Amino acid sequence: MMRNRTLEQYIKEHLSFYLFVGVVFVTGVVFGAVMVNALSLEQKQELSRYLGSFFASVHQGGLEGDVTGSFKDSFSMHIKWFLIIWVLGLSVIGLPLILILDFLKGVLVGFTVGYLVGTLSWKGLLFALVSVVPPNLVVIPLLLVCSVTAMAFTIHLVKNRFISRKGALYEPFMRFSGVILASGALLLGVAVFEAYVSPVMMKWVTPMLVTMSGS
């Protein structure tokens, strides 16, 4: 019963934050997808050449060689994003920057999926489903949770240090830091997936993509 009340209270206090952050992220996704149409012919040709060489590398098992390096790169990329949110959450001016990060993450996802689908049609969608979508099913919810937690801590910091000038910060700080640490543990799993499983899944679908890019 107590746990249900706590969850209900949490949702009541943070629902508006989640809606706002969600809208910012989705706006970024839409903006990223629209950016694909703004690419010049030269930029599209350059990206097509890069994709062609990437598909050929995947098809030849190029991503299966340095698994340890892939794991480190993946984890480093994700954890830096979350550590930046943690640092921004500790500062009063960090709140708008957190929203900018969420928007940029949406832009990256929207542009990547939009370009693959726009260029390769259903084959691009298939490749996105085995490469972009699986890790982001974990990373994006974690990003939203950490962003909302950071925003809540920043607002708590402002209220208790610059308005009422009272109230303990230790418990909110530990809760905020705990969310970041728990996210880091889950990001380890994401990095393992991207290093060991994603290359295999991508290798399943790249034969048709290599054929298409070479035609």
Coordinates of N, CA and C in Angstrom, one line a residue:
M1 N 0.8 -1.2 0.0 CA 0.0 0.0 0.0 C 0.9 1.3 0.0
M2 N 1.9 1.3 0.9 CA 2.8 2.4 1.0 C 3.5 2.6 -0.4
R3 N 3.9 1.5 -1.0 CA 4.6 1.6 -2.2 C 3.8 2.2 -3.3
N4 N 2.5 1.8 -3.3 CA 1.5 2.3 -4.3 C 1.3 3.8 -4.1
R5 N 1.2 4.2 -2.9 CA 1.1 5.6 -2.6 C 2.3 6.4 -3.1
T6 N 3.5 5.9 -2.8 CA 4.7 6.5 -3.2 C 4.8 6.7 -4.7
L7 N 4.4 5.6 -5.4 CA 4.4 5.7 -6.9 C 3.4 6.7 -7.4
E8 N 2.2 6.7 -6.8 CA 1.2 7.6 -7.2 C 1.6 9.1 -6.9
Q9 N 2.3 9.3 -5.8 CA 2.8 10.6 -5.5 C 3.9 11.0 -6.5
Y10 N 4.7 10.1 -6.8 CA 5.8 10.4 -7.8 C 5.2 10.8 -9.1
I11 N 4.3 10.0 -9.6 CA 3.6 10.3 -10.9 C 3.0 11.7 -10.8
K12 N 2.3 12.0 -9.8 CA 1.6 13.2 -9.6 C 2.5 14.4 -9.7
E13 N 3.7 14.2 -9.0 CA 4.7 15.3 -8.9 C 5.5 15.5 -10.2
H14 N 5.7 14.4 -10.9 CA 6.6 14.5 -12.1 C 5.9 14.3 -13.5
L15 N 4.6 14.1 -13.5 CA 4.0 13.8 -14.8 C 4.2 15.0 -15.7
S16 N 4.0 16.2 -15.3 CA 4.2 17.4 -16.1 C 5.6 17.5 -16.7
F17 N 6.6 17.1 -15.9 CA 8.0 17.1 -16.3 C 8.1 16.1 -17.5
Y18 N 7.6 14.8 -17.3 CA 7.7 13.8 -18.3 C 7.0 14.2 -19.6
L19 N 5.9 14.8 -19.5 CA 5.2 15.3 -20.7 C 6.0 16.3 -21.4
F20 N 6.6 17.3 -20.7 CA 7.3 18.3 -21.3 C 8.6 17.8 -21.9
V21 N 9.3 17.0 -21.2 CA 10.6 16.4 -21.8 C 10.2 15.5 -23.0
G22 N 9.1 14.7 -22.9 CA 8.7 13.9 -24.0 C 8.4 14.7 -25.2
V23 N 7.7 15.8 -25.0 CA 7.4 16.7 -26.2 C 8.7 17.2 -26.8
V24 N 9.6 17.6 -26.0 CA 10.9 18.2 -26.5 C 11.7 17.1 -27.3
F25 N 11.7 15.9 -26.8 CA 12.4 14.8 -27.4 C 11.7 14.5 -28.8
V26 N 10.4 14.3 -28.8 CA 9.6 14.0 -30.0 C 9.8 15.1 -31.0
T27 N 9.8 16.4 -30.6 CA 10.1 17.5 -31.5 C 11.4 17.4 -32.1
G28 N 12.4 16.9 -31.3 CA 13.7 16.7 -31.9 C 13.7 15.6 -33.0
V29 N 13.0 14.5 -32.7 CA 12.8 13.4 -33.6 C 12.3 13.9 -35.0
V30 N 11.2 14.7 -34.9 CA 10.5 15.2 -36.1 C 11.5 16.2 -36.8
F31 N 12.2 17.0 -36.1 CA 13.1 17.9 -36.7 C 14.2 17.2 -37.4
G32 N 14.7 16.1 -36.8 CA 15.8 15.3 -37.4 C 15.3 14.6 -38.6
A33 N 14.1 14.1 -38.6 CA 13.5 13.5 -39.8 C 13.4 14.5 -41.0
V34 N 12.9 15.7 -40.6 CA 12.8 16.8 -41.6 C 14.1 17.2 -42.2
M35 N 15.1 17.2 -41.4 CA 16.5 17.6 -41.8 C 17.0 16.7 -43.0
V36 N 16.5 15.5 -43.1 CA 16.9 14.6 -44.2 C 16.5 15.2 -45.5
N37 N 15.4 15.8 -45.6 CA 14.9 16.4 -46.9 C 15.7 17.7 -47.2
A38 N 16.4 18.3 -46.2 CA 17.1 19.5 -46.4 C 18.6 19.2 -46.9
L39 N 19.0 18.0 -47.0 CA 20.3 17.6 -47.4 C 20.5 17.9 -48.9
S40 N 21.6 18.4 -49.3 CA 21.9 18.7 -50.7 C 22.3 17.4 -51.4
L41 N 22.3 17.4 -52.7 CA 22.6 16.2 -53.4 C 24.0 15.7 -53.1
E42 N 24.9 16.6 -53.0 CA 26.3 16.2 -52.7 C 26.4 15.5 -51.3
Q43 N 25.6 16.1 -50.3 CA 25.6 15.5 -49.0 C 25.0 14.1 -49.0
K44 N 23.9 13.9 -49.7 CA 23.3 12.6 -49.8 C 24.2 11.6 -50.5
Q45 N 24.9 12.0 -51.5 CA 25.9 11.1 -52.2 C 27.0 10.7 -51.2
E46 N 27.5 11.7 -50.5 CA 28.5 11.4 -49.5 C 28.1 10.4 -48.4
L47 N 26.8 10.6 -47.9 CA 26.3 9.7 -46.9 C 26.0 8.3 -47.6
S48 N 25.6 8.3 -48.8 CA 25.4 7.0 -49.5 C 26.7 6.2 -49.6
R49 N 27.8 6.9 -50.0 CA 29.1 6.2 -50.1 C 29.5 5.7 -48.7
Y50 N 29.3 6.5 -47.7 CA 29.7 6.0 -46.3 C 28.8 4.8 -45.9
L51 N 27.5 4.8 -46.2 CA 26.7 3.7 -45.9 C 27.1 2.5 -46.6
G52 N 27.4 2.6 -47.9 CA 27.8 1.5 -48.7 C 29.1 0.8 -48.2
S53 N 30.1 1.6 -47.8 CA 31.3 1.0 -47.2 C 31.0 0.4 -45.8
F54 N 30.1 1.0 -45.1 CA 29.7 0.5 -43.7 C 29.0 -0.8 -43.9
F55 N 28.1 -0.9 -44.8 CA 27.3 -2.2 -45.0 C 28.3 -3.3 -45.5
A56 N 29.3 -2.9 -46.4 CA 30.2 -3.9 -46.8 C 31.1 -4.4 -45.7
S57 N 31.5 -3.5 -44.8 CA 32.3 -3.8 -43.6 C 31.5 -4.8 -42.7
V58 N 30.3 -4.5 -42.5 CA 29.4 -5.3 -41.6 C 29.3 -6.7 -42.2
H59 N 29.0 -6.7 -43.5 CA 28.8 -8.0 -44.2 C 30.1 -8.9 -44.2
Q60 N 31.2 -8.2 -44.1 CA 32.5 -9.0 -44.1 C 32.9 -9.3 -42.6
G61 N 32.1 -8.9 -41.7 CA 32.4 -9.2 -40.3 C 33.3 -8.2 -39.6
G62 N 33.4 -7.0 -40.2 CA 34.3 -6.0 -39.7 C 33.9 -5.5 -38.3
L63 N 32.7 -5.6 -37.9 CA 32.3 -5.2 -36.6 C 32.5 -6.2 -35.5
E64 N 32.8 -7.4 -35.9 CA 32.9 -8.6 -35.0 C 34.4 -8.8 -34.5
G65 N 35.3 -7.9 -35.0 CA 36.7 -8.1 -34.6 C 37.0 -7.6 -33.3
D66 N 37.0 -6.3 -33.1 CA 37.4 -5.7 -31.8 C 36.2 -5.5 -30.9
V67 N 35.7 -6.6 -30.3 CA 34.5 -6.5 -29.5 C 34.7 -5.7 -28.3
T68 N 35.9 -5.8 -27.7 CA 36.2 -5.1 -26.4 C 36.2 -3.6 -26.7
G69 N 36.8 -3.2 -27.8 CA 36.8 -1.8 -28.2 C 35.4 -1.3 -28.5
S70 N 34.6 -2.1 -29.2 CA 33.2 -1.7 -29.5 C 32.4 -1.5 -28.2
F71 N 32.6 -2.4 -27.2 CA 32.0 -2.3 -25.9 C 32.4 -1.0 -25.2
K72 N 33.7 -0.7 -25.2 CA 34.2 0.5 -24.5 C 33.6 1.8 -25.2
D73 N 33.7 1.8 -26.5 CA 33.2 3.0 -27.3 C 31.7 3.2 -27.0
S74 N 30.9 2.1 -27.0 CA 29.5 2.2 -26.8 C 29.2 2.8 -25.4
F75 N 29.8 2.1 -24.4 CA 29.5 2.5 -23.1 C 30.0 4.0 -22.8
S76 N 31.1 4.3 -23.3 CA 31.7 5.7 -23.2 C 30.8 6.7 -23.8
M77 N 30.3 6.4 -25.0 CA 29.4 7.4 -25.6 C 28.1 7.6 -24.8
H78 N 27.5 6.5 -24.3 CA 26.2 6.7 -23.6 C 26.4 7.3 -22.2
I79 N 27.5 6.8 -21.5 CA 27.6 7.3 -20.1 C 28.0 8.8 -20.1
K80 N 28.8 9.3 -21.1 CA 29.1 10.7 -21.1 C 27.9 11.5 -21.2
W81 N 26.9 11.1 -22.0 CA 25.7 11.8 -22.2 C 25.0 12.0 -20.8
F82 N 24.9 10.9 -20.0 CA 24.2 10.9 -18.8 C 25.0 11.6 -17.7
L83 N 26.3 11.6 -17.7 CA 27.1 12.3 -16.8 C 27.0 13.8 -17.0
I84 N 26.9 14.2 -18.2 CA 26.6 15.6 -18.5 C 25.3 16.1 -17.9
I85 N 24.3 15.2 -18.0 CA 23.0 15.6 -17.4 C 23.1 15.7 -15.9
W86 N 23.9 14.8 -15.3 CA 24.1 14.8 -13.9 C 24.8 16.1 -13.4
V87 N 25.8 16.5 -14.2 CA 26.5 17.8 -13.9 C 25.6 19.0 -14.1
L88 N 24.8 19.0 -15.1 CA 23.9 20.1 -15.4 C 22.8 20.2 -14.3
G89 N 22.4 19.0 -13.8 CA 21.4 19.0 -12.8 C 21.8 19.6 -11.5
L90 N 23.1 19.6 -11.3 CA 23.7 20.2 -10.1 C 23.8 21.7 -10.1
S91 N 23.6 22.3 -11.3 CA 23.7 23.7 -11.5 C 22.4 24.4 -11.7
V92 N 22.2 25.6 -11.3 CA 21.0 26.3 -11.5 C 20.7 26.6 -13.0
I93 N 21.7 26.8 -13.7 CA 21.5 27.2 -15.1 C 21.5 25.9 -16.1
G94 N 21.5 24.8 -15.4 CA 21.6 23.5 -16.3 C 20.3 23.1 -16.9
L95 N 19.1 23.5 -16.3 CA 17.8 23.0 -16.8 C 17.6 23.2 -18.3
P96 N 17.8 24.4 -18.8 CA 17.6 24.5 -20.3 C 18.6 23.7 -21.1
L97 N 19.8 23.5 -20.6 CA 20.8 22.8 -21.3 C 20.4 21.3 -21.3
I98 N 19.7 20.8 -20.3 CA 19.3 19.4 -20.3 C 18.2 19.2 -21.3
L99 N 17.3 20.2 -21.5 CA 16.3 20.1 -22.5 C 16.9 20.1 -23.9
I100 N 18.0 20.9 -24.1 CA 18.7 20.9 -25.4 C 19.3 19.6 -25.7
L101 N 19.9 18.9 -24.7 CA 20.4 17.6 -24.9 C 19.3 16.6 -25.3
D102 N 18.2 16.7 -24.7 CA 17.1 15.8 -25.0 C 16.6 16.0 -26.5
F103 N 16.6 17.3 -26.8 CA 16.2 17.7 -28.2 C 17.2 17.1 -29.2
L104 N 18.5 17.3 -28.9 CA 19.6 16.8 -29.8 C 19.5 15.3 -29.9
K105 N 19.2 14.6 -28.8 CA 19.1 13.1 -28.9 C 18.0 12.7 -29.8
G106 N 16.9 13.5 -29.7 CA 15.8 13.2 -30.6 C 16.2 13.5 -32.1
V107 N 16.9 14.6 -32.3 CA 17.4 14.9 -33.7 C 18.2 13.8 -34.2
L108 N 19.1 13.2 -33.4 CA 20.0 12.2 -33.9 C 19.2 10.9 -34.3
V109 N 18.3 10.5 -33.4 CA 17.5 9.4 -33.7 C 16.6 9.6 -34.9
G110 N 15.9 10.8 -35.0 CA 15.0 11.1 -36.1 C 15.8 11.1 -37.4
F111 N 17.0 11.7 -37.4 CA 17.7 11.9 -38.6 C 18.2 10.5 -39.1
T112 N 18.7 9.7 -38.2 CA 19.3 8.4 -38.5 C 18.2 7.5 -39.1
V113 N 17.1 7.4 -38.4 CA 16.0 6.5 -38.9 C 15.4 7.1 -40.2
G114 N 15.2 8.4 -40.2 CA 14.6 9.1 -41.4 C 15.5 8.9 -42.6
Y115 N 16.8 9.0 -42.5 CA 17.6 8.9 -43.6 C 17.6 7.4 -44.1
L116 N 17.7 6.5 -43.2 CA 17.7 5.1 -43.6 C 16.4 4.7 -44.3
V117 N 15.3 5.1 -43.8 CA 14.0 4.8 -44.4 C 13.8 5.6 -45.7
G118 N 14.2 6.9 -45.7 CA 14.1 7.7 -46.9 C 15.0 7.2 -48.1
T119 N 16.1 6.7 -47.7 CA 17.1 6.3 -48.8 C 16.9 4.8 -49.2
L120 N 16.6 3.9 -48.2 CA 16.6 2.5 -48.5 C 15.2 1.9 -48.4
S121 N 14.2 2.7 -48.1 CA 12.8 2.3 -48.0 C 12.6 1.2 -46.9
W122 N 11.9 0.1 -47.2 CA 11.7 -0.9 -46.2 C 13.0 -1.6 -45.7
K123 N 14.0 -1.7 -46.6 CA 15.2 -2.3 -46.2 C 15.9 -1.4 -45.2
G124 N 15.8 -0.1 -45.3 CA 16.4 0.8 -44.4 C 15.6 0.7 -43.0
L125 N 14.3 0.5 -43.1 CA 13.5 0.4 -41.9 C 13.9 -0.9 -41.2
L126 N 14.2 -2.0 -41.9 CA 14.6 -3.2 -41.4 C 16.0 -3.1 -40.7
F127 N 16.9 -2.4 -41.3 CA 18.2 -2.1 -40.7 C 18.1 -1.3 -39.5
A128 N 17.2 -0.3 -39.5 CA 17.0 0.5 -38.3 C 16.5 -0.3 -37.2
L129 N 15.6 -1.3 -37.5 CA 15.0 -2.1 -36.4 C 16.0 -3.0 -35.8
V130 N 17.1 -3.4 -36.5 CA 18.1 -4.3 -35.8 C 19.3 -3.5 -35.3
S131 N 19.4 -2.2 -35.7 CA 20.6 -1.5 -35.3 C 20.3 -0.3 -34.3
V132 N 19.4 0.5 -34.7 CA 19.1 1.8 -34.0 C 18.0 1.6 -32.9
V133 N 17.0 0.8 -33.2 CA 15.8 0.7 -32.3 C 16.2 -0.1 -31.0
P134 N 16.8 -1.3 -31.1 CA 17.0 -2.1 -29.8 C 17.7 -1.3 -28.7
P135 N 18.9 -0.7 -28.9 CA 19.5 -0.1 -27.8 C 18.7 1.2 -27.3
N136 N 18.1 1.9 -28.2 CA 17.3 3.1 -27.8 C 16.0 2.8 -27.1
L137 N 15.6 1.5 -27.1 CA 14.4 1.1 -26.3 C 14.8 1.2 -24.8
V138 N 16.1 1.1 -24.5 CA 16.5 1.3 -23.1 C 17.1 2.7 -22.9
V139 N 17.9 3.2 -23.9 CA 18.6 4.4 -23.7 C 17.6 5.6 -23.6
I140 N 16.6 5.7 -24.4 CA 15.7 6.8 -24.4 C 14.9 6.9 -23.1
P141 N 14.2 5.8 -22.7 CA 13.5 5.9 -21.4 C 14.5 6.3 -20.2
L142 N 15.7 5.8 -20.2 CA 16.7 6.2 -19.2 C 17.0 7.7 -19.3
L143 N 17.1 8.1 -20.5 CA 17.4 9.6 -20.7 C 16.3 10.4 -20.2
L144 N 15.0 10.0 -20.5 CA 13.9 10.8 -20.0 C 13.8 10.8 -18.5
V145 N 14.0 9.6 -17.9 CA 14.0 9.5 -16.4 C 15.1 10.4 -15.8
C146 N 16.3 10.3 -16.3 CA 17.4 11.1 -15.7 C 17.2 12.5 -15.9
S147 N 16.6 12.9 -17.1 CA 16.4 14.3 -17.3 C 15.4 14.9 -16.4
V148 N 14.3 14.1 -16.2 CA 13.2 14.6 -15.3 C 13.8 14.7 -13.8
T149 N 14.6 13.7 -13.4 CA 15.1 13.7 -12.1 C 16.1 14.9 -11.9
A150 N 16.9 15.2 -13.0 CA 17.8 16.3 -12.9 C 17.0 17.6 -12.8
M151 N 15.9 17.7 -13.6 CA 15.1 18.9 -13.5 C 14.5 19.1 -12.2
A152 N 13.9 18.0 -11.6 CA 13.3 18.1 -10.3 C 14.3 18.5 -9.2
F153 N 15.6 18.0 -9.3 CA 16.6 18.4 -8.3 C 17.0 19.8 -8.5
T154 N 17.1 20.3 -9.7 CA 17.4 21.7 -10.0 C 16.4 22.6 -9.4
I155 N 15.1 22.3 -9.6 CA 14.0 23.1 -9.1 C 14.0 23.1 -7.6
H156 N 14.3 21.9 -7.0 CA 14.4 21.8 -5.5 C 15.6 22.6 -5.0
L157 N 16.7 22.6 -5.8 CA 17.8 23.4 -5.4 C 17.5 24.9 -5.4
V158 N 16.8 25.3 -6.4 CA 16.4 26.8 -6.5 C 15.5 27.1 -5.3
K159 N 14.5 26.3 -5.1 CA 13.5 26.6 -4.0 C 14.1 26.7 -2.7
N160 N 15.0 25.7 -2.4 CA 15.6 25.6 -1.0 C 16.8 26.4 -0.8
R161 N 17.4 26.9 -1.8 CA 18.6 27.7 -1.6 C 18.5 29.2 -1.9
F162 N 17.5 29.5 -2.8 CA 17.4 30.9 -3.3 C 16.1 31.5 -2.9
I163 N 15.1 30.7 -2.6 CA 13.8 31.2 -2.2 C 13.5 31.1 -0.7
S164 N 13.3 29.8 -0.3 CA 13.0 29.6 1.1 C 14.2 29.5 2.0
R165 N 15.4 29.2 1.3 CA 16.7 29.1 2.0 C 16.6 28.1 3.2
K166 N 15.9 27.0 3.0 CA 15.9 26.0 4.0 C 15.6 24.6 3.3
G167 N 15.8 23.6 4.1 CA 15.5 22.2 3.5 C 16.8 21.5 3.2
A168 N 16.8 20.2 3.4 CA 18.0 19.4 3.2 C 18.1 19.0 1.7
L169 N 19.4 19.0 1.3 CA 19.6 18.6 -0.1 C 20.2 17.2 -0.2
Y170 N 20.6 16.7 0.9 CA 21.3 15.4 0.9 C 20.4 14.3 0.3
E171 N 19.2 14.1 0.8 CA 18.3 13.1 0.3 C 18.0 13.2 -1.2
P172 N 17.6 14.4 -1.7 CA 17.3 14.6 -3.1 C 18.6 14.4 -4.0
F173 N 19.8 14.8 -3.4 CA 21.0 14.6 -4.2 C 21.3 13.1 -4.3
M174 N 21.2 12.4 -3.2 CA 21.5 10.9 -3.3 C 20.5 10.2 -4.2
R175 N 19.2 10.7 -4.2 CA 18.2 10.1 -5.1 C 18.6 10.3 -6.5
F176 N 19.0 11.6 -6.8 CA 19.4 12.0 -8.2 C 20.6 11.2 -8.6
S177 N 21.6 11.1 -7.8 CA 22.8 10.4 -8.1 C 22.6 8.9 -8.2
G178 N 21.7 8.4 -7.4 CA 21.3 6.9 -7.5 C 20.7 6.6 -8.8
V179 N 19.8 7.5 -9.3 CA 19.2 7.3 -10.6 C 20.3 7.2 -11.7
I180 N 21.2 8.1 -11.6 CA 22.3 8.1 -12.6 C 23.2 6.9 -12.6
L181 N 23.5 6.4 -11.3 CA 24.2 5.2 -11.1 C 23.5 4.0 -11.7
A182 N 22.2 3.9 -11.4 CA 21.4 2.8 -11.8 C 21.3 2.8 -13.4
S183 N 21.2 4.0 -13.9 CA 21.2 4.1 -15.4 C 22.5 3.6 -16.0
G184 N 23.6 4.0 -15.3 CA 24.9 3.5 -15.7 C 25.0 2.0 -15.8
A185 N 24.5 1.3 -14.8 CA 24.5 -0.1 -14.8 C 23.7 -0.7 -15.9
L186 N 22.5 -0.1 -16.2 CA 21.8 -0.6 -17.4 C 22.4 -0.3 -18.7
L187 N 23.2 0.8 -18.7 CA 23.9 1.2 -19.9 C 25.0 0.2 -20.2
L188 N 25.6 -0.4 -19.2 CA 26.5 -1.5 -19.4 C 25.9 -2.6 -20.2
G189 N 24.6 -3.0 -19.9 CA 23.9 -4.0 -20.6 C 23.7 -3.6 -22.1
V190 N 23.4 -2.3 -22.3 CA 23.2 -1.8 -23.6 C 24.5 -1.9 -24.4
A191 N 25.6 -1.6 -23.8 CA 26.9 -1.6 -24.4 C 27.3 -3.1 -24.8
V192 N 26.9 -4.0 -23.9 CA 27.2 -5.4 -24.2 C 26.3 -5.9 -25.4
F193 N 25.1 -5.4 -25.5 CA 24.2 -5.7 -26.6 C 24.8 -5.2 -27.9
E194 N 25.2 -3.9 -27.9 CA 25.7 -3.3 -29.1 C 27.0 -3.9 -29.5
A195 N 27.8 -4.4 -28.6 CA 29.1 -5.0 -29.0 C 29.0 -6.4 -29.4
Y196 N 28.1 -7.2 -28.8 CA 28.0 -8.6 -29.1 C 26.8 -9.1 -30.0
V197 N 25.7 -8.4 -29.8 CA 24.5 -8.9 -30.5 C 24.2 -8.0 -31.7
S198 N 24.3 -6.7 -31.6 CA 24.0 -5.9 -32.8 C 24.8 -6.2 -34.1
P199 N 26.1 -6.5 -34.0 CA 26.8 -6.8 -35.2 C 26.2 -8.1 -35.9
V200 N 25.8 -9.1 -35.1 CA 25.3 -10.3 -35.6 C 23.9 -10.0 -36.3
M201 N 23.1 -9.2 -35.6 CA 21.8 -8.9 -36.2 C 21.9 -8.1 -37.5
M202 N 22.9 -7.1 -37.5 CA 23.1 -6.3 -38.7 C 23.7 -7.1 -39.8
K203 N 24.5 -8.1 -39.5 CA 25.0 -9.0 -40.5 C 24.0 -9.8 -41.2
W204 N 22.8 -10.1 -40.5 CA 21.7 -10.8 -41.1 C 21.1 -10.1 -42.3
V205 N 21.0 -8.8 -42.1 CA 20.3 -8.0 -43.1 C 21.2 -7.2 -44.1
T206 N 22.5 -7.2 -43.9 CA 23.4 -6.4 -44.8 C 23.5 -7.0 -46.2
P207 N 23.4 -8.4 -46.4 CA 23.6 -8.9 -47.8 C 22.7 -8.2 -48.8
M208 N 21.4 -7.9 -48.5 CA 20.5 -7.3 -49.4 C 20.9 -5.8 -49.6
L209 N 21.5 -5.2 -48.5 CA 21.8 -3.8 -48.5 C 23.1 -3.6 -49.3
V210 N 24.1 -4.5 -49.2 CA 25.3 -4.5 -50.0 C 25.0 -4.6 -51.5
T211 N 24.1 -5.5 -51.8 CA 23.7 -5.7 -53.2 C 23.0 -4.5 -53.7
M212 N 22.1 -3.8 -52.9 CA 21.4 -2.7 -53.3 C 22.4 -1.5 -53.5
S213 N 23.3 -1.3 -52.5 CA 24.2 -0.2 -52.6 C 25.2 -0.3 -53.8
G214 N 25.4 -1.5 -54.2 CA 26.4 -1.7 -55.3 C 25.7 -1.6 -56.6
S215 N 24.4 -1.6 -56.6 CA 23.7 -1.6 -57.9 C 23.5 -0.1 -58.4

